Short mmCIF file of C-alpha atoms and ligand atoms in Angstrom, two decimals:
data_model
loop_
_atom_site.label_atom_id
_atom_site.label_comp_id
_atom_site.label_asym_id
_atom_site.label_seq_id
_atom_site.Cartn_x
_atom_site.Cartn_y
_atom_site.Cartn_z
CA MET A 788 21.07 14.42 31.21
CA ILE A 789 21.14 10.53 31.88
CA GLY A 790 21.03 9.06 28.06
CA PHE A 791 19.37 5.80 27.64
CA ASN A 792 22.54 4.20 25.97
CA VAL A 793 26.05 5.26 25.33
CA ALA A 794 27.86 3.16 22.71
CA PRO A 795 30.54 1.03 24.49
CA PHE A 796 34.09 2.47 24.30
CA THR A 797 37.27 1.13 26.50
CA GLY A 798 39.97 3.54 25.07
CA LYS A 799 41.82 0.90 22.93
CA GLU A 800 39.42 1.19 20.01
CA PHE A 801 41.77 3.98 18.32
CA ASP A 802 45.12 1.70 18.53
CA TYR A 803 43.47 -1.30 17.16
CA ILE A 804 41.96 0.42 14.23
CA ARG A 805 45.30 2.03 13.62
CA GLU A 806 46.64 -1.23 13.84
CA ALA A 807 44.47 -2.53 11.25
CA ILE A 808 45.40 0.26 9.06
CA GLU A 809 48.91 -0.31 9.48
CA ALA A 810 48.59 -4.21 8.76
CA GLU A 811 47.26 -2.90 5.48
CA HIS A 812 44.43 -4.89 5.38
CA ILE A 813 41.09 -2.84 6.18
CA CYS A 814 38.66 -5.10 4.36
CA GLY A 815 36.88 -8.19 5.70
CA ASP A 816 38.84 -11.27 7.45
CA GLY A 817 41.88 -9.22 8.58
CA ILE A 818 43.77 -10.09 12.03
CA PHE A 819 40.99 -8.24 13.90
CA THR A 820 37.86 -10.13 12.65
CA LYS A 821 40.22 -13.63 13.15
CA LYS A 822 40.64 -12.35 16.94
CA CYS A 823 37.05 -11.71 17.19
CA ASN A 824 35.81 -15.19 15.64
CA ASP A 825 38.32 -17.08 17.67
CA TRP A 826 37.33 -15.51 20.87
CA ILE A 827 33.46 -16.15 20.22
CA GLU A 828 34.45 -19.65 19.64
CA LYS A 829 36.43 -20.11 22.73
CA GLN A 830 33.85 -18.00 24.80
CA THR A 831 30.88 -19.76 23.57
CA GLY A 832 31.92 -23.33 22.52
CA THR A 833 30.75 -23.24 18.86
CA ALA A 834 31.98 -25.20 16.20
CA LYS A 835 32.38 -22.09 14.20
CA ALA A 836 31.92 -18.25 14.44
CA LEU A 837 31.98 -15.66 11.39
CA LEU A 838 31.85 -12.06 12.11
CA THR A 839 28.91 -10.46 9.86
CA THR A 840 27.58 -6.97 9.02
CA SER A 841 24.89 -7.28 11.45
CA CYS A 842 22.57 -9.76 13.41
CA THR A 843 20.11 -9.28 10.51
CA HIS A 844 22.48 -10.40 8.05
CA ALA A 845 23.56 -13.26 10.45
CA THR A 846 19.67 -14.13 10.55
CA GLU A 847 19.32 -13.70 6.58
CA MET A 848 22.32 -16.26 6.09
CA ALA A 849 20.61 -18.88 8.69
CA ALA A 850 17.55 -18.44 6.42
CA LEU A 851 19.65 -18.91 3.24
CA LEU A 852 21.64 -22.02 4.55
CA LEU A 853 17.89 -23.55 5.89
CA GLU A 854 16.98 -23.09 2.02
CA LEU A 855 13.86 -21.98 2.90
CA GLN A 856 11.16 -21.75 0.43
CA PRO A 857 8.22 -19.36 -0.09
CA GLY A 858 5.31 -20.57 1.84
CA ASP A 859 7.65 -22.13 4.59
CA GLU A 860 6.50 -21.22 8.09
CA VAL A 861 8.89 -20.23 10.82
CA ILE A 862 7.73 -19.87 14.41
CA MET A 863 8.72 -16.82 16.41
CA PRO A 864 7.63 -14.21 18.99
CA SER A 865 5.61 -11.12 17.84
CA TYR A 866 7.48 -9.30 20.64
CA THR A 867 10.81 -8.80 18.95
CA PHE A 868 12.79 -6.53 16.69
CA VAL A 869 11.99 -6.63 13.02
CA SER A 870 14.75 -8.28 11.85
CA THR A 871 13.91 -11.60 13.24
CA ALA A 872 11.09 -11.85 11.03
CA ASP A 873 12.64 -9.97 8.16
CA ALA A 874 15.35 -12.18 7.42
CA PHE A 875 12.64 -14.96 7.04
CA VAL A 876 10.30 -12.73 4.98
CA LEU A 877 13.03 -12.26 2.53
CA ARG A 878 13.03 -15.93 1.53
CA GLY A 879 9.02 -16.01 1.01
CA ALA A 880 8.86 -17.36 4.55
CA VAL A 881 5.75 -17.00 6.66
CA PRO A 882 6.57 -15.88 10.24
CA VAL A 883 4.07 -17.57 12.70
CA PHE A 884 4.05 -15.66 15.86
CA ALA A 885 3.24 -17.03 19.10
CA ASP A 886 2.58 -15.43 22.47
CA ILE A 887 5.53 -14.65 24.91
CA ARG A 888 5.26 -15.65 28.61
CA PRO A 889 4.87 -12.34 30.96
CA ASP A 890 7.73 -13.46 33.28
CA THR A 891 10.90 -13.36 30.99
CA MET A 892 9.02 -11.70 27.99
CA ASN A 893 10.35 -14.85 25.93
CA LEU A 894 8.37 -17.14 23.66
CA ASP A 895 6.03 -19.34 25.55
CA GLU A 896 7.33 -22.97 24.79
CA THR A 897 4.07 -24.18 26.05
CA LEU A 898 2.40 -22.92 22.65
CA ILE A 899 4.84 -23.68 20.00
CA GLU A 900 3.38 -27.05 19.33
CA ALA A 901 -0.03 -25.74 18.67
CA ALA A 902 1.67 -23.46 16.09
CA VAL A 903 3.20 -26.36 13.80
CA THR A 904 1.84 -26.80 10.47
CA GLU A 905 2.85 -29.37 7.78
CA ARG A 906 4.60 -26.33 6.44
CA THR A 907 6.71 -25.64 9.48
CA ARG A 908 10.70 -25.63 9.08
CA ALA A 909 11.92 -23.77 11.91
CA ILE A 910 11.40 -21.98 15.30
CA VAL A 911 13.35 -18.76 16.26
CA PRO A 912 13.53 -18.20 20.21
CA VAL A 913 14.60 -14.91 20.88
CA HIS A 914 16.74 -14.36 24.24
CA TYR A 915 14.97 -11.33 25.51
CA ALA A 916 17.21 -9.01 27.50
CA GLY A 917 19.90 -11.92 27.43
CA VAL A 918 17.73 -14.28 29.54
CA SER A 919 17.38 -17.46 27.85
CA CYS A 920 14.09 -19.08 26.59
CA GLU A 921 13.50 -22.53 27.94
CA MET A 922 15.77 -24.16 25.49
CA ASP A 923 15.38 -27.98 26.33
CA ARG A 924 11.92 -27.75 25.77
CA ILE A 925 12.09 -25.92 22.31
CA LEU A 926 15.04 -28.05 21.26
CA GLU A 927 12.95 -31.15 22.18
CA ILE A 928 10.13 -30.03 19.80
CA ALA A 929 12.39 -29.19 17.14
CA GLU A 930 13.73 -32.86 17.39
CA LYS A 931 10.02 -34.37 17.23
CA TYR A 932 8.99 -32.51 14.30
CA GLY A 933 12.26 -32.15 12.31
CA LEU A 934 12.65 -28.63 12.26
CA ALA A 935 15.51 -26.24 12.52
CA VAL A 936 16.54 -23.93 15.34
CA VAL A 937 17.91 -20.42 14.95
CA GLU A 938 18.56 -18.33 17.96
CA ASP A 939 18.15 -14.74 17.95
CA ALA A 940 20.62 -14.13 20.34
CA ALA A 941 21.15 -10.64 19.28
CA GLN A 942 20.94 -9.38 23.00
CA GLY A 943 22.62 -12.68 24.54
CA VAL A 944 26.52 -12.40 24.03
CA CYS A 945 28.05 -13.74 27.39
CA ALA A 946 24.64 -14.98 28.70
CA SER A 947 24.03 -19.08 29.25
CA TYR A 948 21.28 -21.76 29.65
CA LYS A 949 22.25 -24.39 31.95
CA GLY A 950 25.70 -23.80 31.20
CA ARG A 951 25.45 -23.48 27.48
CA ALA A 952 26.20 -20.38 25.84
CA LEU A 953 23.28 -18.76 23.98
CA GLY A 954 23.46 -18.91 20.13
CA THR A 955 25.15 -22.43 20.42
CA MET A 956 22.17 -24.70 21.32
CA GLY A 957 20.43 -24.06 17.67
CA ASP A 958 21.66 -25.07 14.27
CA TYR A 959 22.21 -21.43 13.97
CA GLY A 960 22.96 -18.41 16.67
CA CYS A 961 22.79 -14.89 15.83
CA PHE A 962 24.69 -12.22 17.75
CA SER A 963 24.44 -8.37 17.25
CA PHE A 964 27.27 -5.88 17.76
CA HIS A 965 25.49 -2.73 17.25
CA GLU A 966 25.92 0.16 19.34
CA THR A 967 23.14 -0.53 21.41
CA LYS A 968 24.39 -3.81 22.42
CA ASN A 969 26.93 -4.86 25.32
CA PHE A 970 29.64 -5.26 22.93
CA SER A 971 29.71 -2.91 19.68
CA MET A 972 31.54 -2.27 16.45
CA GLY A 973 28.83 0.35 15.37
CA GLU A 974 27.05 -2.05 12.98
CA GLY A 975 27.96 -5.48 13.14
CA GLY A 976 27.06 -9.14 14.28
CA ALA A 977 28.17 -13.01 14.31
CA LEU A 978 26.76 -16.20 12.95
CA LEU A 979 27.54 -18.85 15.22
CA ILE A 980 27.43 -22.52 13.49
CA ARG A 981 26.76 -25.52 15.74
CA ASP A 982 27.48 -28.54 13.18
CA PRO A 983 30.89 -28.34 11.53
CA GLU A 984 29.44 -29.87 8.13
CA HIS A 985 27.46 -26.44 7.54
CA VAL A 986 30.67 -24.08 7.80
CA GLU A 987 31.87 -24.08 4.47
CA ASP A 988 28.38 -23.65 2.99
CA ALA A 989 28.17 -20.54 5.40
CA GLU A 990 31.78 -19.20 4.23
CA ILE A 991 30.78 -19.42 0.73
CA LEU A 992 27.44 -17.57 1.15
CA ARG A 993 29.45 -14.75 3.56
CA GLU A 994 32.15 -14.41 0.81
CA LYS A 995 29.90 -13.77 -2.36
CA GLY A 996 29.33 -17.30 -3.33
CA THR A 997 32.95 -17.99 -3.47
CA ASP A 998 35.47 -20.49 -1.75
CA ARG A 999 37.77 -17.49 -0.94
CA SER A 1000 37.99 -18.45 2.62
CA LYS A 1001 39.46 -21.89 1.38
CA PHE A 1002 41.94 -19.87 -0.91
CA PHE A 1003 43.05 -17.96 2.00
CA ARG A 1004 43.86 -21.00 4.13
CA GLY A 1005 45.53 -22.37 1.04
CA GLN A 1006 43.23 -25.12 0.46
CA VAL A 1007 42.56 -24.34 -3.22
CA ASP A 1008 44.79 -22.63 -5.58
CA LYS A 1009 42.56 -20.00 -6.82
CA TYR A 1010 39.17 -18.91 -5.80
CA ARG A 1011 35.95 -19.61 -8.00
CA TRP A 1012 31.99 -18.83 -7.82
CA VAL A 1013 30.85 -21.84 -6.50
CA ASN A 1014 27.47 -20.97 -5.11
CA HIS A 1015 24.82 -18.12 -4.75
CA GLY A 1016 26.24 -15.55 -1.97
CA SER A 1017 26.27 -12.33 -0.80
CA SER A 1018 29.11 -9.90 0.98
CA TYR A 1019 28.30 -10.42 4.86
CA LEU A 1020 31.66 -9.85 6.22
CA PRO A 1021 32.50 -6.57 7.79
CA SER A 1022 35.53 -4.15 7.57
CA ASP A 1023 38.63 -5.07 9.67
CA MET A 1024 38.29 -1.76 11.30
CA ASN A 1025 35.16 -2.51 12.52
CA ALA A 1026 36.43 -5.84 14.04
CA ALA A 1027 39.06 -3.74 15.62
CA TYR A 1028 36.79 -1.51 17.50
CA LEU A 1029 34.98 -4.50 18.50
CA TRP A 1030 38.05 -6.42 19.64
CA ALA A 1031 38.80 -3.61 22.18
CA GLN A 1032 35.55 -4.54 23.95
CA LEU A 1033 35.69 -8.34 23.59
CA GLU A 1034 39.26 -8.62 25.24
CA MET A 1035 37.69 -7.09 28.51
CA ALA A 1036 34.35 -8.67 28.16
CA ASP A 1037 34.21 -9.81 31.59
CA ALA A 1038 34.84 -6.24 33.01
CA ILE A 1039 32.13 -4.80 30.90
CA THR A 1040 29.74 -7.27 31.73
CA ALA A 1041 30.68 -7.03 35.64
CA ASP A 1042 30.10 -3.18 35.21
CA ARG A 1043 26.64 -3.52 33.99
CA MET A 1044 25.85 -6.31 36.53
CA ARG A 1045 26.59 -3.98 39.29
CA ASN A 1046 24.31 -1.47 37.99
CA TRP A 1047 21.44 -4.11 37.09
CA GLU A 1048 21.50 -5.42 40.70
CA LEU A 1049 21.63 -1.78 42.25
CA TYR A 1050 18.74 -0.83 40.00
CA ARG A 1051 16.94 -4.22 41.13
CA GLU A 1052 17.90 -3.63 44.85
CA MET A 1053 16.67 -0.11 44.87
CA LEU A 1054 13.26 -0.85 43.32
CA GLN A 1055 12.55 -4.04 44.89
CA PRO A 1056 10.17 -2.20 47.44
CA LEU A 1057 8.01 -0.90 44.65
CA ALA A 1058 7.81 -4.28 43.65
CA LEU A 1059 6.96 -5.70 46.92
CA GLN A 1060 4.07 -3.02 47.26
CA GLU A 1061 3.01 -4.04 43.77
CA LYS A 1062 3.46 -0.78 42.01
CA ILE A 1063 5.92 -2.26 39.48
CA GLU A 1064 7.22 -5.59 38.25
CA LEU A 1065 10.96 -6.14 37.93
CA PRO A 1066 12.49 -8.71 35.41
CA MET A 1067 12.52 -12.56 36.51
CA VAL A 1068 15.60 -14.46 35.66
CA PRO A 1069 15.02 -18.23 35.80
CA GLU A 1070 17.53 -20.61 37.88
CA GLU A 1071 19.00 -21.84 34.91
CA CYS A 1072 19.74 -18.75 33.11
CA ILE A 1073 22.88 -16.65 33.49
CA HIS A 1074 22.08 -13.17 32.15
CA ASN A 1075 24.54 -10.57 31.02
CA ALA A 1076 22.94 -7.45 32.39
CA HIS A 1077 21.91 -6.24 28.87
CA MET A 1078 18.86 -4.40 29.86
CA PHE A 1079 16.99 -3.21 33.10
CA TYR A 1080 13.38 -2.74 32.58
CA LEU A 1081 10.37 -2.34 34.91
CA LYS A 1082 6.69 -2.82 34.17
CA ALA A 1083 4.24 -0.04 34.93
CA ALA A 1084 0.55 -0.67 35.47
CA ASP A 1085 -0.62 0.05 31.91
CA LEU A 1086 0.01 2.46 28.82
CA GLU A 1087 -1.23 5.21 30.41
CA GLU A 1088 0.98 4.95 33.75
CA ARG A 1089 4.09 4.14 31.44
CA THR A 1090 3.35 7.12 29.60
CA GLU A 1091 3.04 9.70 32.71
CA LEU A 1092 6.37 8.04 33.89
CA ILE A 1093 8.24 8.62 30.87
CA ALA A 1094 7.29 12.11 30.94
CA TYR A 1095 8.24 12.34 34.64
CA LEU A 1096 11.42 10.74 33.91
CA LYS A 1097 12.04 13.12 30.99
CA ALA A 1098 11.49 16.30 33.08
CA ALA A 1099 14.27 14.68 35.42
CA GLU A 1100 16.67 14.69 32.45
CA ILE A 1101 16.41 10.95 32.42
CA GLN A 1102 16.02 9.18 29.09
CA THR A 1103 13.97 6.11 29.19
CA VAL A 1104 12.42 3.81 26.15
CA PHE A 1105 9.81 1.50 25.28
CA HIS A 1106 9.84 -1.30 22.52
CA TYR A 1107 8.53 -3.36 20.61
CA VAL A 1108 5.61 -2.89 18.64
CA PRO A 1109 4.14 -6.21 18.09
CA LEU A 1110 4.89 -7.41 14.98
CA HIS A 1111 1.64 -9.00 14.23
CA THR A 1112 -0.03 -5.71 14.54
CA ALA A 1113 2.44 -3.83 12.24
CA PRO A 1114 1.74 -3.14 8.42
CA ALA A 1115 4.53 -5.58 7.41
CA GLY A 1116 3.16 -8.32 10.11
CA LEU A 1117 -0.24 -7.81 9.04
CA LYS A 1118 1.04 -8.75 5.39
CA PHE A 1119 3.54 -11.39 5.74
CA GLY A 1120 2.71 -13.14 8.90
CA ARG A 1121 0.04 -14.62 11.46
CA PHE A 1122 -0.76 -14.96 14.91
CA SER A 1123 -1.17 -18.72 16.17
CA GLY A 1124 -3.37 -18.96 19.01
CA GLU A 1125 -4.53 -15.74 21.22
CA ASP A 1126 -2.28 -12.72 22.13
CA ARG A 1127 -2.96 -12.96 25.91
CA TYR A 1128 0.47 -11.04 26.91
CA THR A 1129 2.38 -9.84 23.62
CA THR A 1130 0.34 -6.63 23.27
CA ARG A 1131 -0.52 -6.05 27.22
CA GLU A 1132 2.85 -6.50 28.35
CA SER A 1133 4.67 -4.63 25.53
CA GLU A 1134 2.31 -1.56 26.64
CA ARG A 1135 3.62 -1.65 29.85
CA ILE A 1136 7.26 -2.23 29.61
CA LEU A 1137 9.97 0.60 30.19
CA ARG A 1138 13.85 0.43 29.81
CA LEU A 1139 15.95 2.65 32.02
CA PRO A 1140 19.31 3.73 31.09
CA MET A 1141 21.78 0.78 30.99
CA TYR A 1142 25.36 1.10 29.45
CA TYR A 1143 29.02 0.58 30.22
CA GLY A 1144 30.20 3.26 32.34
CA LEU A 1145 26.96 4.41 33.72
CA LYS A 1146 27.73 5.68 37.35
CA GLU A 1147 26.19 4.24 40.36
CA GLU A 1148 25.00 7.72 41.48
CA GLN A 1149 23.15 8.04 38.17
CA VAL A 1150 21.62 4.65 38.99
CA LEU A 1151 20.54 5.76 42.39
CA TYR A 1152 19.27 9.01 40.64
CA VAL A 1153 17.13 7.11 38.39
CA ALA A 1154 15.74 4.62 41.16
CA GLU A 1155 14.84 7.69 43.38
CA LYS A 1156 13.17 9.57 40.85
CA ILE A 1157 10.82 6.30 39.89
CA LYS A 1158 10.26 6.01 43.94
CA GLU A 1159 9.33 9.97 43.82
CA PHE A 1160 6.56 9.24 40.81
CA TYR A 1161 5.30 6.49 42.62
CA ARG A 1162 4.77 8.19 46.02
C1 LIG B 22 19.47 -5.59 17.89
C2 LIG B 22 18.56 -6.91 17.52
C3 LIG B 22 18.58 -7.26 16.40
C4 LIG B 22 18.98 -6.55 15.00
O1 LIG B 22 20.68 -6.68 15.06
P1 LIG B 22 21.57 -6.13 14.22
O2 LIG B 22 22.98 -6.03 14.48
O3 LIG B 22 21.08 -4.34 13.97
O4 LIG B 22 21.09 -6.41 13.06
C5 LIG B 22 17.84 -8.52 16.14
N1 LIG B 22 17.11 -8.86 17.04
C6 LIG B 22 17.10 -8.37 18.36
C7 LIG B 22 16.01 -9.14 19.26
C8 LIG B 22 17.76 -7.29 18.60
O5 LIG B 22 17.68 -7.14 19.90
#
């Protein structure tokens, strides 16, 4: 059986978790959390990175830091994971969904302006498959209307747009280190903060509304409750697991990239025969091989293909149910304009096995079975 995902594991995780325990600091903000934060800051160039308990929580923090009020509107794609919307819905904000581009599956930047109203406060681009949205245009629109930008870069660690790391271009960027992502700590994420003047508020929010981070740096002699907050910091044992991967991130990305390129090479003939479509990566984007997908003709063909591959012991998955058609989406949000591609493309997409350590012969086998299906 070739599974769709295997959680990343490098072999150093046990050593580092042991180190965290031996350091007698297994709660948040220990040595490994600091290593991970520093690594993210160096790798991306962001002013500040704070490890969090999930990408969902990082996005919630961004919504809180923006002080969104009930009725405020946030423009985002409907083709995304629920957390993108949920983090804002928790603040009473209204997700306003705009259609995606069929080539990258990202928010269509040409449809954003039409979705702007008096109540719009933010744009939330989701960098699907680690391929960047058209950020120059999005940042231009944000500037023109005075909107914040929160990047859902859950899938975008180690990917860039015109040389800028995903997650660093908006006011806030959100990473995920869930076990299905390129680098993992089981459950976890990070909040990237672009402007240094927002760092202190973020630290307070993450540490139960206290100035404990300042206290640890010796900047105040006792820590106090200074604002509303919650607990968004992960245990240092989880950070230790993550560190084992971040320190060899280049090798992990290169391994995934080899398999990604191999899938593409093997499936290109089917794409040229117009039997399937393959992912498009715009020239200005460097992606991270987070995902390899193909698009079948329609829902029916995809269903048959999934069954065919399952019979060959290959696990493939699809996603997302467009948020605007889901019960909570109908209740909390609305779609701006026409759904030309969101539903149609979401019914065609199929994700192939992709994880660190997936073997070349497994990729070749998957590609062969797909070709067999189309013969
Ligand atoms: C994985 C994912 C999330 C959620 O990440 P968690 O760390 O599980 O909270 C949010 N948005 C997108 C696009 C994702 O792929």
